């Protein structure tokens, strides 16, 4: 539709007003400011201004429940110097890259594709260049894009490369490889001897222009901020639970994160954990599907559809069958596929050549409550396929060093699992759980998981000195866990009975 001259003038005047304001405002505030220059009655232009503000992605809606009019603030002002964390995965470190994906959510204006963001290190006057990689499958890419939601992910893949659009039109699987734009981080990773557990601390220079500065955070320094991480996780959980109460599952993850930060701006300070790590640690929050094309953050033990005012009359599928990790999420199993792979490799390392041993170690004592028969069959197929892949790749003689580390790590992990399942069996009220100790357990699980993921890659070989150092670290972890258990047993009646 062609815009009228008067509307064009109004839009320009509103844009100028927004560009100059550094305070929160309503449609009435904007109308009063620009009415004089347009020589119109302020009251008459309020309805049109409300419509324009509603679709302006340069703004955040910070309206409180008791307010009658929507209140806005510019992204630039609200996110100015906001901090957040990115923790590159092992595949990214190995390939010297960083996937933009959902990494800048919710700090980047959604009108800007993440691969058009500008990433600058604090210590250098430069920008990281983009390059295209072609080695990653749809399954590989999910880790870096899951917060976008299914529909947005496909749009973003197509936006990355025209060839992707053609591939996605045809029948494709999780193994389909796509062309993706990534930041070239090879020299930066090399300069800092970057390894799993290290992170980047980012600061928003301009949300609307997509400019972010960052500094290097070594994993050793990150461990010094464990108390800060624990506090941040609890605050983020509370902020998101408040968002769920107000908005239900009607808004997407981008908006949920925005509203959480609006509710508690302190979450943009002293951040030492990424959103992906937060979801792994959180006892309350996870990504849940709503329909076929949308995902939301939601309470771990609930289905967001149950909170909608109506329920669908039918559903094509009641449970995810897309990947092993998604099924594990649905089942509420505290494992990811790479941890199951580690158990499989440990079975082979110890001369046991059947998948049943790995299955028992992973799932013994846990009821696998599949949503339907289709999900159960898909789960069994994924487990069998993973076992076959591991057998083909496994070399016992080459796994000697990694095998020792893996066995020690899994022994610690299994000990944690037995203890936590004992806690689950007591049916303690969630509000009475010892949150700090559980969070510490979760942090340790994340570190162990990262190590297991590294050890699964047979190309990662360590010198004897490195292995000895890591074994010593694992011994210290055992002592830490023992101390955490003692504290939890004191706080939870009945937990010490039969617990190891």
Tab-separated table of C-alpha atoms in Angstrom:
chain	number	residue	atom	x	y	z
A	1	UNK	CA	0.000	0.000	0.000
A	2	UNK	CA	1.317	3.442	-0.948
A	3	UNK	CA	1.917	5.686	2.034
A	4	UNK	CA	0.166	9.027	2.201
A	5	UNK	CA	2.256	12.162	2.470
A	6	UNK	CA	0.970	12.837	5.958
A	7	UNK	CA	1.875	9.315	7.125
A	8	UNK	CA	5.372	9.683	5.663
A	9	UNK	CA	5.854	12.919	7.584
A	10	UNK	CA	4.558	11.318	10.770
A	11	UNK	CA	6.891	8.328	10.408
A	12	UNK	CA	9.896	10.606	9.820
A	13	UNK	CA	9.006	12.801	12.786
A	14	UNK	CA	8.547	9.739	15.019
A	15	UNK	CA	11.852	8.271	13.864
A	16	UNK	CA	13.612	11.562	14.671
A	17	UNK	CA	11.973	11.605	18.112
A	18	UNK	CA	13.049	8.026	18.858
A	19	UNK	CA	16.601	8.761	17.699
A	20	UNK	CA	16.946	11.689	20.101
A	21	UNK	CA	15.215	10.291	23.191
A	22	UNK	CA	17.174	8.638	25.969
A	23	UNK	CA	14.218	7.969	28.260
A	24	UNK	CA	11.264	5.595	28.351
A	25	UNK	CA	8.191	6.995	26.584
A	26	UNK	CA	4.594	6.281	25.550
A	27	UNK	CA	2.714	7.046	22.350
A	28	UNK	CA	1.271	10.121	24.101
A	29	UNK	CA	4.771	11.368	24.963
A	30	UNK	CA	5.840	11.003	21.340
A	31	UNK	CA	2.663	12.680	20.039
A	32	UNK	CA	3.074	15.664	22.330
A	33	UNK	CA	6.685	16.092	21.253
A	34	UNK	CA	6.110	16.000	17.492
A	35	UNK	CA	2.593	17.488	17.185
A	36	UNK	CA	3.849	21.071	17.188
A	37	UNK	CA	6.285	20.546	14.299
A	38	UNK	CA	3.599	18.733	12.280
A	39	UNK	CA	1.004	21.381	13.218
A	40	UNK	CA	-1.566	18.767	14.235
A	41	UNK	CA	-3.547	17.920	17.352
A	42	UNK	CA	-1.502	15.499	19.521
A	43	UNK	CA	-4.561	13.448	20.463
A	44	UNK	CA	-5.438	12.737	16.831
A	45	UNK	CA	-2.074	11.169	15.939
A	46	UNK	CA	-1.776	8.907	18.997
A	47	UNK	CA	-3.578	5.894	17.380
A	48	UNK	CA	-1.286	5.981	14.317
A	49	UNK	CA	1.805	6.366	16.490
A	50	UNK	CA	0.727	3.370	18.594
A	51	UNK	CA	0.605	1.232	15.437
A	52	UNK	CA	4.059	2.381	14.335
A	53	UNK	CA	5.617	1.778	17.759
A	54	UNK	CA	4.150	-1.709	17.934
A	55	UNK	CA	6.143	-2.906	14.881
A	56	UNK	CA	9.354	-0.948	15.481
A	57	UNK	CA	12.149	-3.458	16.234
A	58	UNK	CA	14.432	-0.694	17.473
A	59	UNK	CA	12.260	-0.520	20.614
A	60	UNK	CA	11.618	-2.696	23.653
A	61	UNK	CA	8.226	-2.829	25.342
A	62	UNK	CA	8.877	-2.286	29.059
A	63	UNK	CA	5.228	-1.865	30.088
A	64	UNK	CA	4.496	-2.910	33.674
A	65	UNK	CA	1.337	-4.791	34.589
A	66	UNK	CA	-0.410	-1.859	36.228
A	67	UNK	CA	0.292	0.598	33.395
A	68	UNK	CA	-2.574	1.399	31.004
A	69	UNK	CA	-0.389	2.518	28.074
A	70	UNK	CA	2.530	0.688	26.457
A	71	UNK	CA	5.879	2.114	27.518
A	72	UNK	CA	8.914	1.830	25.260
A	73	UNK	CA	12.652	2.313	25.445
A	74	UNK	CA	15.155	2.115	22.590
A	75	UNK	CA	17.269	-1.012	22.324
A	76	UNK	CA	20.341	1.191	22.029
A	77	UNK	CA	19.694	2.813	25.400
A	78	UNK	CA	18.539	-0.290	27.253
A	79	UNK	CA	21.295	-2.611	26.012
A	80	UNK	CA	24.090	-0.008	26.127
A	81	UNK	CA	27.183	-1.781	27.497
A	82	UNK	CA	25.136	-4.850	28.472
A	83	UNK	CA	27.317	-7.909	29.020
A	84	UNK	CA	26.771	-11.531	28.027
A	85	UNK	CA	28.847	-14.646	27.538
A	86	UNK	CA	29.628	-16.968	24.627
A	87	UNK	CA	31.309	-20.334	25.228
A	88	UNK	CA	32.563	-21.852	21.949
A	89	UNK	CA	31.996	-25.575	21.476
A	90	UNK	CA	34.773	-28.065	20.751
A	91	UNK	CA	33.879	-28.233	17.031
A	92	UNK	CA	34.215	-24.452	16.789
A	93	UNK	CA	37.578	-24.471	18.545
A	94	UNK	CA	38.850	-27.327	16.369
A	95	UNK	CA	37.824	-25.475	13.196
A	96	UNK	CA	38.857	-22.000	14.326
A	97	UNK	CA	35.367	-20.563	13.904
A	98	UNK	CA	32.380	-19.144	15.778
A	99	UNK	CA	28.795	-19.605	14.636
A	100	UNK	CA	26.781	-16.358	15.014
A	101	UNK	CA	23.512	-18.342	15.271
A	102	UNK	CA	21.531	-17.395	18.368
A	103	UNK	CA	24.671	-16.204	20.183
A	104	UNK	CA	23.678	-12.503	20.173
A	105	UNK	CA	20.074	-13.002	21.322
A	106	UNK	CA	18.369	-10.911	22.577
A	107	UNK	CA	20.898	-8.077	22.252
A	108	UNK	CA	20.892	-7.856	18.453
A	109	UNK	CA	18.079	-6.049	16.627
A	110	UNK	CA	16.097	-8.948	15.071
A	111	UNK	CA	16.089	-7.136	11.723
A	112	UNK	CA	19.864	-7.749	11.459
A	113	UNK	CA	20.942	-11.284	10.463
A	114	UNK	CA	23.428	-12.563	13.075
A	115	UNK	CA	26.122	-13.090	10.420
A	116	UNK	CA	25.974	-9.340	9.696
A	117	UNK	CA	26.883	-8.507	13.282
A	118	UNK	CA	30.294	-6.944	13.878
A	119	UNK	CA	32.563	-8.669	16.381
A	120	UNK	CA	35.583	-6.765	17.706
A	121	UNK	CA	38.165	-7.829	20.306
A	122	UNK	CA	38.837	-5.244	23.014
A	123	UNK	CA	42.598	-5.341	22.602
A	124	UNK	CA	42.687	-4.815	18.806
A	125	UNK	CA	41.247	-2.248	16.410
A	126	UNK	CA	39.827	-4.794	13.991
A	127	UNK	CA	36.738	-6.772	13.044
A	128	UNK	CA	36.599	-10.522	12.635
A	129	UNK	CA	35.990	-11.568	9.069
A	130	UNK	CA	33.331	-13.982	7.902
A	131	UNK	CA	33.918	-17.135	5.943
A	132	UNK	CA	31.676	-19.959	4.759
A	133	UNK	CA	31.993	-23.493	6.088
A	134	UNK	CA	30.420	-26.530	4.444
A	135	UNK	CA	31.295	-29.325	6.864
A	136	UNK	CA	28.367	-29.174	9.292
A	137	UNK	CA	25.095	-31.068	9.140
A	138	UNK	CA	21.682	-29.846	10.248
A	139	UNK	CA	22.154	-31.939	13.377
A	140	UNK	CA	25.532	-30.309	14.112
A	141	UNK	CA	24.114	-26.812	13.624
A	142	UNK	CA	21.229	-27.226	16.051
A	143	UNK	CA	23.493	-26.529	19.033
A	144	UNK	CA	24.161	-22.997	17.780
A	145	UNK	CA	20.630	-22.088	16.622
A	146	UNK	CA	18.155	-23.827	18.956
A	147	UNK	CA	17.020	-20.601	20.658
A	148	UNK	CA	15.744	-19.302	17.324
A	149	UNK	CA	12.848	-21.757	17.067
A	150	UNK	CA	12.283	-24.229	14.245
A	151	UNK	CA	10.720	-21.888	11.706
A	152	UNK	CA	13.278	-19.123	12.228
A	153	UNK	CA	16.152	-21.617	12.017
A	154	UNK	CA	15.115	-22.723	8.524
A	155	UNK	CA	14.741	-19.113	7.396
A	156	UNK	CA	18.171	-18.299	8.768
A	157	UNK	CA	19.783	-21.298	7.054
A	158	UNK	CA	18.286	-20.181	3.741
A	159	UNK	CA	19.475	-16.621	4.355
A	160	UNK	CA	23.034	-17.861	4.858
A	161	UNK	CA	23.340	-19.275	1.359
A	162	UNK	CA	21.024	-19.641	-1.641
A	163	UNK	CA	22.158	-23.247	-2.035
A	164	UNK	CA	20.713	-24.011	1.405
A	165	UNK	CA	17.286	-22.825	0.270
A	166	UNK	CA	17.322	-25.323	-2.577
A	167	UNK	CA	18.448	-28.155	-0.313
A	168	UNK	CA	15.788	-27.341	2.269
A	169	UNK	CA	13.060	-27.389	-0.378
A	170	UNK	CA	13.904	-30.995	-1.119
A	171	UNK	CA	13.728	-33.943	1.240
A	172	UNK	CA	16.603	-33.631	3.687
A	173	UNK	CA	17.730	-35.288	6.912
A	174	UNK	CA	19.657	-34.333	10.020
A	175	UNK	CA	22.787	-35.454	8.136
A	176	UNK	CA	22.302	-32.925	5.323
A	177	UNK	CA	25.283	-30.570	5.106
A	178	UNK	CA	24.655	-26.836	4.735
A	179	UNK	CA	26.737	-23.798	3.844
A	180	UNK	CA	27.007	-21.464	6.836
A	181	UNK	CA	28.643	-18.084	7.415
A	182	UNK	CA	30.886	-18.071	10.484
A	183	UNK	CA	33.409	-15.778	12.140
A	184	UNK	CA	37.020	-16.704	11.402
A	185	UNK	CA	38.530	-17.040	14.892
A	186	UNK	CA	41.533	-19.211	14.067
A	187	UNK	CA	44.233	-16.683	14.931
A	188	UNK	CA	42.437	-15.495	18.039
A	189	UNK	CA	42.019	-19.056	19.338
A	190	UNK	CA	45.672	-19.773	18.550
A	191	UNK	CA	46.906	-16.609	20.266
A	192	UNK	CA	45.055	-17.450	23.483
A	193	UNK	CA	45.603	-21.237	23.310
A	194	UNK	CA	41.810	-21.417	23.410
A	195	UNK	CA	40.350	-24.644	24.768
A	196	UNK	CA	37.043	-26.102	25.903
A	197	UNK	CA	35.835	-24.249	28.978
A	198	UNK	CA	37.251	-20.887	27.892
A	199	UNK	CA	34.727	-18.188	27.006
A	200	UNK	CA	34.211	-14.754	25.506
A	201	UNK	CA	32.692	-11.909	27.533
A	202	UNK	CA	30.810	-9.612	25.170
A	203	UNK	CA	29.702	-6.021	25.610
A	204	UNK	CA	27.020	-4.388	23.454
A	205	UNK	CA	28.449	-1.416	21.581
A	206	UNK	CA	25.331	-0.903	19.438
A	207	UNK	CA	22.278	-3.149	19.339
A	208	UNK	CA	20.832	-1.430	16.255
A	209	UNK	CA	24.109	-1.572	14.326
A	210	UNK	CA	24.967	-5.038	15.609
A	211	UNK	CA	28.369	-4.105	17.038
A	212	UNK	CA	29.800	-6.181	19.890
A	213	UNK	CA	33.152	-5.962	21.671
A	214	UNK	CA	34.582	-8.863	23.619
A	215	UNK	CA	37.404	-10.018	25.845
A	216	UNK	CA	38.892	-13.442	26.548
A	217	UNK	CA	37.821	-15.292	29.715
A	218	UNK	CA	40.015	-18.315	30.557
A	219	UNK	CA	38.226	-21.298	32.042
A	220	UNK	CA	40.450	-21.121	35.133
A	221	UNK	CA	39.310	-17.551	35.802
A	222	UNK	CA	35.721	-18.557	35.112
A	223	UNK	CA	35.922	-21.083	37.943
A	224	UNK	CA	36.806	-18.225	40.310
A	225	UNK	CA	33.367	-16.749	39.594
A	226	UNK	CA	31.392	-19.845	40.557
A	227	UNK	CA	29.417	-17.937	43.207
A	228	UNK	CA	28.566	-15.223	40.655
A	229	UNK	CA	27.442	-17.888	38.180
A	230	UNK	CA	25.231	-19.570	40.752
A	231	UNK	CA	23.633	-16.271	41.729
A	232	UNK	CA	23.077	-15.306	38.083
A	233	UNK	CA	21.440	-18.644	37.259
A	234	UNK	CA	18.997	-18.334	40.161
A	235	UNK	CA	18.131	-14.741	39.212
A	236	UNK	CA	17.610	-15.676	35.556
A	237	UNK	CA	15.363	-18.562	36.547
A	238	UNK	CA	13.223	-16.286	38.702
A	239	UNK	CA	13.028	-13.629	35.980
A	240	UNK	CA	11.952	-16.168	33.345
A	241	UNK	CA	9.398	-17.789	35.634
A	242	UNK	CA	7.907	-14.326	36.090
A	243	UNK	CA	7.812	-13.871	32.309
A	244	UNK	CA	5.964	-17.190	31.954
A	245	UNK	CA	3.370	-16.051	34.466
A	246	UNK	CA	2.705	-12.795	32.621
A	247	UNK	CA	2.952	-13.838	28.975
A	248	UNK	CA	2.414	-17.601	29.030
A	249	UNK	CA	3.850	-19.396	25.975
A	250	UNK	CA	2.564	-16.720	23.576
A	251	UNK	CA	5.911	-14.966	22.971
A	252	UNK	CA	9.015	-16.476	21.397
A	253	UNK	CA	12.390	-16.999	23.050
A	254	UNK	CA	13.800	-13.665	21.835
A	255	UNK	CA	10.968	-11.796	23.548
A	256	UNK	CA	11.122	-14.015	26.640
A	257	UNK	CA	14.794	-13.171	27.118
A	258	UNK	CA	14.124	-9.485	26.496
A	259	UNK	CA	11.381	-9.431	29.116
A	260	UNK	CA	13.554	-11.300	31.620
A	261	UNK	CA	16.278	-8.663	31.255
A	262	UNK	CA	13.703	-5.880	31.495
A	263	UNK	CA	12.430	-7.433	34.728
A	264	UNK	CA	15.956	-7.680	36.145
A	265	UNK	CA	18.559	-5.493	34.355
A	266	UNK	CA	21.260	-6.736	36.747
A	267	UNK	CA	21.303	-9.903	34.595
A	268	UNK	CA	23.307	-7.875	32.064
A	269	UNK	CA	26.193	-7.396	34.510
A	270	UNK	CA	28.937	-9.776	35.659
A	271	UNK	CA	27.800	-12.562	33.336
A	272	UNK	CA	30.137	-15.562	33.206
A	273	UNK	CA	27.852	-18.204	31.690
A	274	UNK	CA	26.252	-18.459	28.247
A	275	UNK	CA	22.542	-19.022	27.705
A	276	UNK	CA	23.319	-22.517	26.440
A	277	UNK	CA	25.236	-23.300	29.626
A	278	UNK	CA	22.428	-21.763	31.670
A	279	UNK	CA	19.938	-24.211	30.174
A	280	UNK	CA	22.225	-27.139	30.974
A	281	UNK	CA	22.623	-25.996	34.582
A	282	UNK	CA	19.066	-24.847	35.273
A	283	UNK	CA	16.863	-27.178	37.280
A	284	UNK	CA	13.735	-25.329	36.167
A	285	UNK	CA	14.006	-24.076	32.567
A	286	UNK	CA	14.317	-25.814	29.183
A	287	UNK	CA	13.426	-25.283	25.515
A	288	UNK	CA	9.991	-26.678	24.690
A	289	UNK	CA	8.130	-26.929	21.351
A	290	UNK	CA	4.790	-25.203	20.914
A	291	UNK	CA	3.215	-26.537	17.737
A	292	UNK	CA	5.390	-27.372	14.727
A	293	UNK	CA	7.282	-24.142	14.098
A	294	UNK	CA	7.790	-22.433	17.438
A	295	UNK	CA	9.863	-23.052	20.534
A	296	UNK	CA	9.738	-21.322	23.896
A	297	UNK	CA	11.600	-21.436	27.166
A	298	UNK	CA	9.388	-23.110	29.750
A	299	UNK	CA	9.269	-24.960	33.030
A	300	UNK	CA	11.190	-28.222	32.701
A	301	UNK	CA	8.454	-30.394	34.149
A	302	UNK	CA	5.556	-28.872	32.175
A	303	UNK	CA	4.197	-28.766	28.638
A	304	UNK	CA	3.654	-25.132	27.561
A	305	UNK	CA	0.616	-26.170	25.515
A	306	UNK	CA	-1.170	-26.983	28.779
A	307	UNK	CA	-0.992	-23.277	29.660
A	308	UNK	CA	-2.740	-22.155	26.475
A	309	UNK	CA	-6.445	-21.273	26.756
A	310	UNK	CA	-7.267	-24.125	24.392
A	311	UNK	CA	-5.714	-27.447	23.394
A	312	UNK	CA	-5.231	-28.651	19.829
A	313	UNK	CA	-7.878	-31.157	18.742
A	314	UNK	CA	-5.236	-33.341	17.209
A	315	UNK	CA	-1.491	-33.538	16.844
A	316	UNK	CA	0.695	-35.191	14.239
A	317	UNK	CA	3.191	-36.175	16.896
A	318	UNK	CA	3.090	-35.963	20.666
A	319	UNK	CA	6.831	-36.346	21.079
A	320	UNK	CA	9.996	-35.273	19.283
A	321	UNK	CA	11.621	-37.818	16.973
A	322	UNK	CA	14.064	-35.444	15.242
A	323	UNK	CA	17.235	-36.430	17.103
A	324	UNK	CA	18.498	-38.394	20.088
A	325	UNK	CA	19.163	-35.179	22.025
A	326	UNK	CA	15.621	-33.943	21.491
A	327	UNK	CA	14.150	-37.240	22.670
A	328	UNK	CA	16.387	-37.141	25.754
A	329	UNK	CA	15.074	-33.634	26.453
A	330	UNK	CA	11.485	-34.862	26.135
A	331	UNK	CA	12.207	-37.737	28.514
A	332	UNK	CA	13.782	-35.423	31.074
A	333	UNK	CA	16.970	-37.495	31.082
A	334	UNK	CA	19.944	-35.526	32.358
A	335	UNK	CA	22.148	-36.762	29.525
A	336	UNK	CA	23.132	-35.610	26.093
A	337	UNK	CA	24.065	-37.865	23.212
A	338	UNK	CA	27.811	-37.270	23.607
A	339	UNK	CA	27.614	-38.547	27.194
A	340	UNK	CA	25.874	-41.720	26.030
A	341	UNK	CA	28.594	-42.050	23.391
A	342	UNK	CA	31.208	-41.778	26.169
A	343	UNK	CA	29.581	-44.692	28.030
A	344	UNK	CA	29.644	-46.720	24.809
A	345	UNK	CA	33.341	-45.997	24.282
A	346	UNK	CA	34.056	-46.902	27.903
A	347	UNK	CA	32.351	-50.266	27.421
A	348	UNK	CA	34.607	-50.966	24.439
A	349	UNK	CA	37.659	-49.697	26.331
A	350	UNK	CA	36.956	-52.250	29.049
A	351	UNK	CA	36.484	-55.078	26.554
A	352	UNK	CA	32.692	-55.214	26.759
A	353	UNK	CA	31.277	-55.454	23.260
A	354	UNK	CA	27.525	-55.092	23.737
A	355	UNK	CA	25.434	-51.934	23.853
A	356	UNK	CA	23.290	-53.264	26.737
A	357	UNK	CA	26.027	-52.399	29.241
A	358	UNK	CA	26.053	-48.766	28.175
A	359	UNK	CA	22.253	-48.634	28.232
A	360	UNK	CA	22.101	-49.954	31.798
A	361	UNK	CA	24.681	-47.468	33.008
A	362	UNK	CA	22.804	-44.583	31.406
A	363	UNK	CA	19.210	-45.465	32.173
A	364	UNK	CA	19.138	-47.960	35.066
A	365	UNK	CA	16.655	-46.834	37.674
A	366	UNK	CA	14.999	-44.364	35.326
A	367	UNK	CA	11.617	-44.925	33.706
A	368	UNK	CA	11.750	-43.939	30.037
A	369	UNK	CA	8.296	-42.422	29.638
A	370	UNK	CA	8.007	-42.063	25.863
A	371	UNK	CA	5.252	-39.849	24.506
A	372	UNK	CA	4.168	-42.543	22.055
A	373	UNK	CA	5.338	-45.690	20.280
A	374	UNK	CA	6.845	-43.690	17.409
A	375	UNK	CA	9.151	-41.899	19.817
A	376	UNK	CA	10.202	-45.169	21.466
A	377	UNK	CA	11.085	-46.706	18.093
A	378	UNK	CA	13.002	-43.581	17.042
A	379	UNK	CA	14.926	-43.648	20.335
A	380	UNK	CA	15.938	-47.304	19.870
A	381	UNK	CA	17.040	-46.582	16.293
A	382	UNK	CA	19.151	-43.599	17.354
A	383	UNK	CA	20.850	-45.654	20.092
A	384	UNK	CA	21.600	-48.492	17.644
A	385	UNK	CA	22.939	-46.070	15.023
A	386	UNK	CA	25.188	-44.338	17.568
A	387	UNK	CA	26.529	-47.700	18.761
A	388	UNK	CA	27.331	-48.727	15.193
A	389	UNK	CA	29.116	-45.418	14.545
A	390	UNK	CA	31.181	-45.792	17.714
A	391	UNK	CA	32.185	-49.375	16.866
A	392	UNK	CA	33.338	-48.331	13.387
A	393	UNK	CA	35.365	-45.405	14.762
A	394	UNK	CA	36.783	-47.081	17.890
A	395	UNK	CA	40.456	-48.110	18.115
A	396	UNK	CA	41.370	-49.653	21.477
A	397	UNK	CA	45.128	-49.145	21.198
A	398	UNK	CA	44.748	-45.482	20.237
A	399	UNK	CA	42.302	-44.929	23.114
A	400	UNK	CA	44.624	-45.859	25.981
A	401	UNK	CA	45.209	-42.336	27.317
A	402	UNK	CA	41.729	-41.020	26.603
A	403	UNK	CA	40.211	-44.209	27.986
A	404	UNK	CA	41.741	-43.712	31.435
A	405	UNK	CA	40.426	-40.151	31.626
A	406	UNK	CA	37.028	-41.202	30.308
A	407	UNK	CA	36.635	-44.063	32.790
A	408	UNK	CA	37.568	-41.799	35.689
A	409	UNK	CA	35.185	-39.056	34.526
A	410	UNK	CA	32.307	-41.489	34.042
A	411	UNK	CA	32.865	-43.029	37.478
A	412	UNK	CA	32.431	-39.568	38.995
A	413	UNK	CA	29.396	-38.877	36.822
A	414	UNK	CA	27.773	-42.209	37.749
A	415	UNK	CA	28.342	-41.492	41.427
A	416	UNK	CA	26.561	-38.149	41.002
A	417	UNK	CA	23.697	-39.826	39.159
A	418	UNK	CA	23.130	-42.404	41.916
A	419	UNK	CA	23.119	-39.678	44.551
A	420	UNK	CA	20.748	-37.375	42.629
A	421	UNK	CA	18.335	-40.235	41.870
A	422	UNK	CA	18.295	-40.961	45.574
A	423	UNK	CA	17.333	-37.321	46.120
A	424	UNK	CA	14.608	-37.582	43.445
A	425	UNK	CA	13.126	-40.631	45.151
A	426	UNK	CA	12.514	-38.638	48.334
A	427	UNK	CA	10.042	-36.365	46.476
A	428	UNK	CA	11.304	-33.278	48.286
A	429	UNK	CA	9.379	-30.054	47.686
A	430	UNK	CA	11.408	-28.116	45.053
A	431	UNK	CA	11.381	-25.004	47.237
A	432	UNK	CA	13.091	-26.964	50.009
A	433	UNK	CA	15.925	-28.330	47.888
A	434	UNK	CA	19.465	-27.151	48.713
A	435	UNK	CA	19.793	-24.978	45.596
A	436	UNK	CA	23.438	-23.947	45.937
A	437	UNK	CA	24.646	-27.519	46.332
A	438	UNK	CA	22.515	-28.774	43.428
A	439	UNK	CA	23.838	-25.949	41.266
A	440	UNK	CA	27.399	-26.880	42.203
A	441	UNK	CA	26.643	-30.476	41.203
A	442	UNK	CA	25.328	-29.216	37.867
A	443	UNK	CA	28.423	-27.080	37.271
A	444	UNK	CA	30.631	-30.124	37.842
A	445	UNK	CA	28.469	-32.169	35.454
A	446	UNK	CA	28.943	-29.528	32.758
A	447	UNK	CA	32.730	-29.621	33.140
A	448	UNK	CA	32.725	-33.432	33.039
A	449	UNK	CA	30.461	-33.369	29.987
A	450	UNK	CA	32.814	-30.991	28.184
A	451	UNK	CA	35.753	-33.272	28.928
A	452	UNK	CA	33.853	-36.362	27.745
A	453	UNK	CA	32.922	-34.564	24.534
A	454	UNK	CA	36.602	-33.835	23.901
A	455	UNK	CA	37.596	-37.434	24.683
A	456	UNK	CA	35.016	-38.816	22.238
A	457	UNK	CA	37.048	-37.293	19.416
A	458	UNK	CA	39.769	-39.854	18.739
A	459	UNK	CA	41.816	-37.091	17.105
A	460	UNK	CA	42.258	-35.393	20.490
A	461	UNK	CA	45.349	-37.000	21.987
A	462	UNK	CA	47.064	-35.792	25.159
A	463	UNK	CA	50.639	-35.977	26.420
A	464	UNK	CA	51.280	-38.048	29.565
A	465	UNK	CA	51.843	-34.876	31.604
A	466	UNK	CA	48.443	-33.509	30.503
A	467	UNK	CA	46.712	-36.791	31.342
A	468	UNK	CA	48.322	-36.889	34.792
A	469	UNK	CA	47.293	-33.284	35.413
A	470	UNK	CA	43.688	-33.971	34.412
A	471	UNK	CA	43.559	-37.127	36.534
A	472	UNK	CA	44.736	-35.047	39.479
A	473	UNK	CA	41.983	-32.520	38.724
A	474	UNK	CA	39.420	-35.337	38.682
A	475	UNK	CA	40.665	-36.551	42.084
A	476	UNK	CA	40.086	-33.036	43.437
A	477	UNK	CA	36.609	-33.123	41.910
A	478	UNK	CA	35.833	-36.311	43.843
A	479	UNK	CA	36.765	-34.523	47.062
A	480	UNK	CA	34.591	-31.535	46.112
A	481	UNK	CA	31.616	-33.787	45.399
A	482	UNK	CA	32.093	-35.562	48.717
A	483	UNK	CA	31.913	-32.226	50.538
A	484	UNK	CA	28.795	-31.211	48.596
A	485	UNK	CA	27.127	-34.518	49.489
A	486	UNK	CA	27.840	-33.983	53.179
A	487	UNK	CA	26.171	-30.563	53.048
A	488	UNK	CA	23.148	-31.920	51.166
A	489	UNK	CA	22.700	-34.853	53.554
A	490	UNK	CA	22.625	-32.400	56.462
A	491	UNK	CA	19.919	-30.324	54.754
A	492	UNK	CA	17.654	-33.084	53.367
A	493	UNK	CA	16.147	-35.554	55.877
A	494	UNK	CA	16.505	-39.180	54.805
A	495	UNK	CA	19.046	-38.458	52.060
A	496	UNK	CA	21.908	-40.068	53.935
A	497	UNK	CA	20.131	-43.413	54.257
A	498	UNK	CA	21.646	-45.718	51.688
A	499	UNK	CA	23.349	-42.876	49.812
A	500	UNK	CA	26.901	-43.264	48.657
